[in-house]
PDB file of C-alpha atoms and ligand atoms in Angstrom:
ATOM      1  CA  UNK A 201     156.635  95.461  20.502  1.00 53.00           C
ATOM      2  CA  UNK A 202     157.024  95.080  24.214  1.00 91.00           C
ATOM      3  CA  UNK A 203     159.755  97.772  24.737  1.00 96.00           C
ATOM      4  CA  UNK A 204     157.381 100.749  23.821  1.00 97.00           C
ATOM      5  CA  UNK A 205     154.635  99.789  26.094  1.00 97.00           C
ATOM      6  CA  UNK A 206     157.148  99.046  28.997  1.00 98.00           C
ATOM      7  CA  UNK A 207     158.550 102.515  28.647  1.00 98.00           C
ATOM      8  CA  UNK A 208     155.078 104.023  28.135  1.00 98.00           C
ATOM      9  CA  UNK A 209     153.997 102.535  31.507  1.00 98.00           C
ATOM     10  CA  UNK A 210     157.201 103.517  33.255  1.00 98.00           C
ATOM     11  CA  UNK A 211     156.727 107.144  32.093  1.00 98.00           C
ATOM     12  CA  UNK A 212     153.070 106.951  33.449  1.00 98.00           C
ATOM     13  CA  UNK A 213     154.268 105.700  36.833  1.00 98.00           C
ATOM     14  CA  UNK A 214     156.986 108.257  37.197  1.00 98.00           C
ATOM     15  CA  UNK A 215     154.757 111.315  36.164  1.00 99.00           C
ATOM     16  CA  UNK A 216     151.358 110.369  37.843  1.00 98.00           C
ATOM     17  CA  UNK A 217     152.988 108.723  40.965  1.00 98.00           C
ATOM     18  CA  UNK A 218     155.163 111.839  41.415  1.00 98.00           C
ATOM     19  CA  UNK A 219     152.094 114.175  41.346  1.00 98.00           C
ATOM     20  CA  UNK A 220     150.380 111.878  43.631  1.00 98.00           C
ATOM     21  CA  UNK A 221     153.201 111.944  46.251  1.00 98.00           C
ATOM     22  CA  UNK A 222     153.619 115.620  45.918  1.00 98.00           C
ATOM     23  CA  UNK A 223     149.833 116.335  46.324  1.00 98.00           C
ATOM     24  CA  UNK A 224     148.793 113.744  48.901  1.00 98.00           C
ATOM     25  CA  UNK A 225     151.888 113.461  51.106  1.00 98.00           C
ATOM     26  CA  UNK A 226     154.286 116.392  50.713  1.00 98.00           C
ATOM     27  CA  UNK A 227     151.689 119.127  50.397  1.00 98.00           C
ATOM     28  CA  UNK A 228     150.054 118.414  53.862  1.00 98.00           C
ATOM     29  CA  UNK A 229     153.411 117.910  55.493  1.00 98.00           C
ATOM     30  CA  UNK A 230     155.072 121.005  54.060  1.00 98.00           C
ATOM     31  CA  UNK A 231     152.012 122.976  55.279  1.00 97.00           C
ATOM     32  CA  UNK A 232     153.616 122.775  58.902  1.00 98.00           C
ATOM     33  CA  UNK A 233     156.503 124.904  57.694  1.00 98.00           C
ATOM     34  CA  UNK A 234     156.928 128.689  57.637  1.00 97.00           C
ATOM     35  CA  UNK A 235     156.531 130.204  54.254  1.00 97.00           C
ATOM     36  CA  UNK A 236     160.315 130.928  53.514  1.00 98.00           C
ATOM     37  CA  UNK A 237     161.241 127.299  54.156  1.00 98.00           C
ATOM     38  CA  UNK A 238     158.037 125.876  52.676  1.00 98.00           C
ATOM     39  CA  UNK A 239     158.378 127.826  49.388  1.00 98.00           C
ATOM     40  CA  UNK A 240     162.169 127.028  49.067  1.00 98.00           C
ATOM     41  CA  UNK A 241     161.428 123.380  49.767  1.00 98.00           C
ATOM     42  CA  UNK A 242     158.754 123.417  46.882  1.00 98.00           C
ATOM     43  CA  UNK A 243     161.068 125.333  44.504  1.00 98.00           C
ATOM     44  CA  UNK A 244     163.850 122.810  45.035  1.00 98.00           C
ATOM     45  CA  UNK A 245     161.436 119.844  44.821  1.00 98.00           C
ATOM     46  CA  UNK A 246     160.045 121.051  41.475  1.00 98.00           C
ATOM     47  CA  UNK A 247     163.670 121.711  40.205  1.00 98.00           C
ATOM     48  CA  UNK A 248     164.368 117.965  40.719  1.00 98.00           C
ATOM     49  CA  UNK A 249     161.013 116.530  39.672  1.00 98.00           C
ATOM     50  CA  UNK A 250     160.211 118.524  36.550  1.00 98.00           C
ATOM     51  CA  UNK A 251     163.093 117.296  34.406  1.00 98.00           C
ATOM     52  CA  UNK A 252     161.603 113.755  34.979  1.00 98.00           C
ATOM     53  CA  UNK A 253     158.224 115.065  33.817  1.00 99.00           C
ATOM     54  CA  UNK A 254     159.939 116.322  30.546  1.00 99.00           C
ATOM     55  CA  UNK A 255     161.445 112.782  30.109  1.00 98.00           C
ATOM     56  CA  UNK A 256     158.068 111.211  30.773  1.00 99.00           C
ATOM     57  CA  UNK A 257     156.257 113.483  28.312  1.00 99.00           C
ATOM     58  CA  UNK A 258     158.795 112.894  25.465  1.00 98.00           C
ATOM     59  CA  UNK A 259     158.718 109.121  26.377  1.00 98.00           C
ATOM     60  CA  UNK A 260     154.799 108.966  26.259  1.00 98.00           C
ATOM     61  CA  UNK A 261     154.675 110.858  22.896  1.00 98.00           C
ATOM     62  CA  UNK A 262     157.363 108.726  21.194  1.00 98.00           C
ATOM     63  CA  UNK A 263     156.185 105.312  22.557  1.00 98.00           C
ATOM     64  CA  UNK A 264     152.429 106.176  22.188  1.00 98.00           C
ATOM     65  CA  UNK A 265     152.573 107.275  18.551  1.00 98.00           C
ATOM     66  CA  UNK A 266     155.049 104.443  17.871  1.00 98.00           C
ATOM     67  CA  UNK A 267     152.407 101.868  19.095  1.00 97.00           C
ATOM     68  CA  UNK A 268     149.733 103.681  17.117  1.00 98.00           C
ATOM     69  CA  UNK A 269     151.869 103.396  13.935  1.00 97.00           C
ATOM     70  CA  UNK A 270     152.664  99.704  14.502  1.00 96.00           C
ATOM     71  CA  UNK A 271     148.897  99.065  15.049  1.00 96.00           C
ATOM     72  CA  UNK A 272     148.026 100.502  11.641  1.00 97.00           C
ATOM     73  CA  UNK A 273     147.255 104.221  12.482  1.00 98.00           C
ATOM     74  CA  UNK A 274     144.575 106.149  14.353  1.00 97.00           C
ATOM     75  CA  UNK A 275     141.742 104.476  12.330  1.00 97.00           C
ATOM     76  CA  UNK A 276     142.762 100.956  13.654  1.00 97.00           C
ATOM     77  CA  UNK A 277     143.135 101.674  17.272  1.00 97.00           C
ATOM     78  CA  UNK A 278     140.213 101.564  19.897  1.00 96.00           C
ATOM     79  CA  UNK A 279     138.312 104.671  21.138  1.00 96.00           C
ATOM     80  CA  UNK A 280     140.171 104.331  24.454  1.00 97.00           C
ATOM     81  CA  UNK A 281     143.363 105.306  22.632  1.00 98.00           C
ATOM     82  CA  UNK A 282     141.667 108.404  21.201  1.00 98.00           C
ATOM     83  CA  UNK A 283     140.451 109.431  24.569  1.00 98.00           C
ATOM     84  CA  UNK A 284     143.952 108.733  26.119  1.00 98.00           C
ATOM     85  CA  UNK A 285     145.691 110.791  23.512  1.00 98.00           C
ATOM     86  CA  UNK A 286     143.170 113.768  24.065  1.00 98.00           C
ATOM     87  CA  UNK A 287     143.523 113.694  27.858  1.00 98.00           C
ATOM     88  CA  UNK A 288     147.421 113.179  27.528  1.00 98.00           C
ATOM     89  CA  UNK A 289     147.700 116.305  25.392  1.00 98.00           C
ATOM     90  CA  UNK A 290     145.566 118.375  27.832  1.00 98.00           C
ATOM     91  CA  UNK A 291     147.820 117.115  30.612  1.00 98.00           C
ATOM     92  CA  UNK A 292     150.959 118.012  28.690  1.00 98.00           C
ATOM     93  CA  UNK A 293     149.633 121.543  27.941  1.00 98.00           C
ATOM     94  CA  UNK A 294     148.849 122.084  31.576  1.00 98.00           C
ATOM     95  CA  UNK A 295     152.362 121.058  32.487  1.00 98.00           C
ATOM     96  CA  UNK A 296     153.784 123.397  29.983  1.00 98.00           C
ATOM     97  CA  UNK A 297     151.784 126.269  31.436  1.00 98.00           C
ATOM     98  CA  UNK A 298     152.887 125.238  35.113  1.00 98.00           C
ATOM     99  CA  UNK A 299     156.495 124.980  33.990  1.00 98.00           C
ATOM    100  CA  UNK A 300     156.830 128.225  32.107  1.00 98.00           C
ATOM    101  CA  UNK A 301     154.471 130.443  34.133  1.00 98.00           C
ATOM    102  CA  UNK A 302     154.070 129.829  37.936  1.00 98.00           C
ATOM    103  CA  UNK A 303     156.927 127.650  38.420  1.00 98.00           C
ATOM    104  CA  UNK A 304     159.319 130.210  36.894  1.00 98.00           C
ATOM    105  CA  UNK A 305     157.589 132.814  38.956  1.00 98.00           C
ATOM    106  CA  UNK A 306     158.007 130.737  42.150  1.00 98.00           C
ATOM    107  CA  UNK A 307     161.733 130.192  41.479  1.00 98.00           C
ATOM    108  CA  UNK A 308     162.325 134.091  40.933  1.00 98.00           C
ATOM    109  CA  UNK A 309     160.219 134.854  44.061  1.00 98.00           C
ATOM    110  CA  UNK A 310     162.322 132.476  46.153  1.00 98.00           C
ATOM    111  CA  UNK A 311     165.479 133.872  44.872  1.00 98.00           C
ATOM    112  CA  UNK A 312     164.479 137.517  45.691  1.00 98.00           C
ATOM    113  CA  UNK A 313     162.778 136.377  48.982  1.00 98.00           C
ATOM    114  CA  UNK A 314     159.392 137.802  47.851  1.00 98.00           C
ATOM    115  CA  UNK A 315     157.363 135.284  49.809  1.00 98.00           C
ATOM    116  CA  UNK A 316     153.934 136.880  49.015  1.00 98.00           C
ATOM    117  CA  UNK A 317     154.487 136.338  45.202  1.00 98.00           C
ATOM    118  CA  UNK A 318     155.921 133.022  45.779  1.00 98.00           C
ATOM    119  CA  UNK A 319     152.852 131.935  47.894  1.00 98.00           C
ATOM    120  CA  UNK A 320     150.481 133.101  44.984  1.00 98.00           C
ATOM    121  CA  UNK A 321     152.553 131.116  42.426  1.00 98.00           C
ATOM    122  CA  UNK A 322     152.601 128.098  44.544  1.00 98.00           C
ATOM    123  CA  UNK A 323     148.871 128.213  44.979  1.00 98.00           C
ATOM    124  CA  UNK A 324     148.363 128.214  41.187  1.00 98.00           C
ATOM    125  CA  UNK A 325     150.767 125.284  40.853  1.00 98.00           C
ATOM    126  CA  UNK A 326     148.772 123.425  43.545  1.00 98.00           C
ATOM    127  CA  UNK A 327     145.545 123.885  41.778  1.00 98.00           C
ATOM    128  CA  UNK A 328     146.884 122.880  38.290  1.00 98.00           C
ATOM    129  CA  UNK A 329     148.701 119.874  39.765  1.00 98.00           C
ATOM    130  CA  UNK A 330     145.542 118.751  41.451  1.00 98.00           C
ATOM    131  CA  UNK A 331     143.624 118.805  38.104  1.00 98.00           C
ATOM    132  CA  UNK A 332     146.518 117.162  36.298  1.00 98.00           C
ATOM    133  CA  UNK A 333     146.707 114.411  38.975  1.00 98.00           C
ATOM    134  CA  UNK A 334     143.012 113.657  38.511  1.00 98.00           C
ATOM    135  CA  UNK A 335     143.281 113.730  34.687  1.00 98.00           C
ATOM    136  CA  UNK A 336     146.425 111.393  35.108  1.00 98.00           C
ATOM    137  CA  UNK A 337     144.523 108.890  37.157  1.00 98.00           C
ATOM    138  CA  UNK A 338     141.594 108.889  34.726  1.00 98.00           C
ATOM    139  CA  UNK A 339     143.929 108.577  31.694  1.00 98.00           C
ATOM    140  CA  UNK A 340     145.712 105.713  33.409  1.00 98.00           C
ATOM    141  CA  UNK A 341     142.338 103.817  33.801  1.00 98.00           C
ATOM    142  CA  UNK A 342     141.289 104.663  30.259  1.00 98.00           C
ATOM    143  CA  UNK A 343     144.690 103.535  28.791  1.00 97.00           C
ATOM    144  CA  UNK A 344     144.842 100.284  30.733  1.00 96.00           C
ATOM    145  CA  UNK A 345     141.330  99.159  31.404  1.00 95.00           C
ATOM    146  CA  UNK A 346     139.510 101.057  28.444  1.00 90.00           C
ATOM    147  CA  UNK A 347     139.895  98.143  26.088  1.00 89.00           C
ATOM    148  CA  UNK A 348     137.710  95.994  28.364  1.00 92.00           C
ATOM    149  CA  UNK A 349     134.732  98.370  28.398  1.00 83.00           C
TER     150      UNK A 349
HETATM  151  C1  HEM B 655     149.479 111.769  24.662  1.00 67.04           C
HETATM  152  C2  HEM B 655     150.060 110.703  24.095  1.00 67.04           C
HETATM  153  C3  HEM B 655     149.735 109.290  24.233  1.00 67.04           C
HETATM  154  C4  HEM B 655     149.609 108.302  23.291  1.00 67.04           C
HETATM  155  C5  HEM B 655     149.792 108.660  21.789  1.00 67.04           C
HETATM  156  C6  HEM B 655     149.219 107.118  23.919  1.00 67.04           C
HETATM  157  C7  HEM B 655     149.044 105.923  23.153  1.00 67.04           C
HETATM  158  C8  HEM B 655     148.815 104.670  23.793  1.00 67.04           C
HETATM  159  C9  HEM B 655     148.597 103.464  22.989  1.00 67.04           C
HETATM  160  C10 HEM B 655     148.591 103.306  21.463  1.00 67.04           C
HETATM  161  C11 HEM B 655     148.531 102.458  24.015  1.00 67.04           C
HETATM  162  C12 HEM B 655     148.272 100.971  23.647  1.00 67.04           C
HETATM  163  C13 HEM B 655     146.715 100.738  23.895  1.00 67.04           C
HETATM  164  C14 HEM B 655     146.166  99.411  23.508  1.00 67.04           C
HETATM  165  O1  HEM B 655     146.927  98.731  22.675  1.00 67.04           O
HETATM  166  O2  HEM B 655     145.152  99.066  23.812  1.00 67.04           O
HETATM  167  C15 HEM B 655     148.630 103.039  25.239  1.00 67.04           C
HETATM  168  C16 HEM B 655     148.581 102.287  26.315  1.00 67.04           C
HETATM  169  C17 HEM B 655     148.531 102.896  27.704  1.00 67.04           C
HETATM  170  N1  HEM B 655     148.647 104.297  27.961  1.00 67.04           N
HETATM  171 FE1  HEM B 655     148.887 105.700  26.598  1.00 67.04          FE
HETATM  172  N2  HEM B 655     149.184 107.195  25.221  1.00 67.04           N
HETATM  173  C18 HEM B 655     149.492 108.603  25.547  1.00 67.04           C
HETATM  174  C19 HEM B 655     149.512 109.197  26.717  1.00 67.04           C
HETATM  175  C20 HEM B 655     149.099 108.482  27.947  1.00 67.04           C
HETATM  176  C21 HEM B 655     149.145 109.089  29.238  1.00 67.04           C
HETATM  177  C22 HEM B 655     149.277 110.628  29.587  1.00 67.04           C
HETATM  178  C23 HEM B 655     148.848 108.197  30.124  1.00 67.04           C
HETATM  179  C24 HEM B 655     148.598 108.251  31.565  1.00 67.04           C
HETATM  180  C25 HEM B 655     148.738 109.261  32.324  1.00 67.04           C
HETATM  181  C26 HEM B 655     148.727 106.904  29.402  1.00 67.04           C
HETATM  182  C27 HEM B 655     148.517 105.686  29.981  1.00 67.04           C
HETATM  183  C28 HEM B 655     148.476 104.430  29.281  1.00 67.04           C
HETATM  184  C29 HEM B 655     148.235 103.171  29.899  1.00 67.04           C
HETATM  185  C30 HEM B 655     148.156 102.872  31.410  1.00 67.04           C
HETATM  186  C31 HEM B 655     148.244 102.198  28.872  1.00 67.04           C
HETATM  187  C32 HEM B 655     147.994 100.746  29.090  1.00 67.04           C
HETATM  188  C33 HEM B 655     149.122  99.867  28.880  1.00 67.04           C
HETATM  189  C34 HEM B 655     148.725  98.336  28.973  1.00 67.04           C
HETATM  190  O3  HEM B 655     147.515  98.068  28.964  1.00 67.04           O
HETATM  191  O4  HEM B 655     149.574  97.530  29.003  1.00 67.04           O
HETATM  192  N3  HEM B 655     149.024 107.149  28.078  1.00 67.04           N
HETATM  193  N4  HEM B 655     148.892 104.394  25.100  1.00 67.04           N
END
């Protein structure tokens, strides 16, 4: 019973912590760089971080639904789990969009040195990650402290 929740929490820390670092620390620091270097840095950063997000998402789904099954199904778990599931699915759909649309566009733009298109794609990623970071923090609070409300 303790392994699924441990993995669930590790996946949360990796995904939400990674978004927090990217948005709150790397984004303002990278703003000091010229577009060609800045966009290349982001493209390479995403190439290394996004596989971890895939691993986190799969882990969250497998462990989350595993815990629900062990608890007796959706009818037996508290409302905080229903809210977590809904917010988690929204976060995952937003990540899928980022991964397959602006992130792919950014990688292609960097490859062909089209900095204008790259900057537009990065702007979209920045907006979507800021929303997902906020949702991730809220979902973490709901998942961990929700049972006490
Ligand atoms: C989308 C699929 C998800 C499912 C099915 C799911 C399911 C669950 C379940 C059943 C629990 C145990 C709750 C309890 O026993 O009170 C749990 C705990 C938790 N979940 Fe999720 N979850 C999902 C996604 C997420 C996401 C995306 C986050 C955060 C970004 C998250 C954060 C947490 C946290 C912080 C806990 C508390 C662990 C603890 O109190 O020890 N979950 N989740």
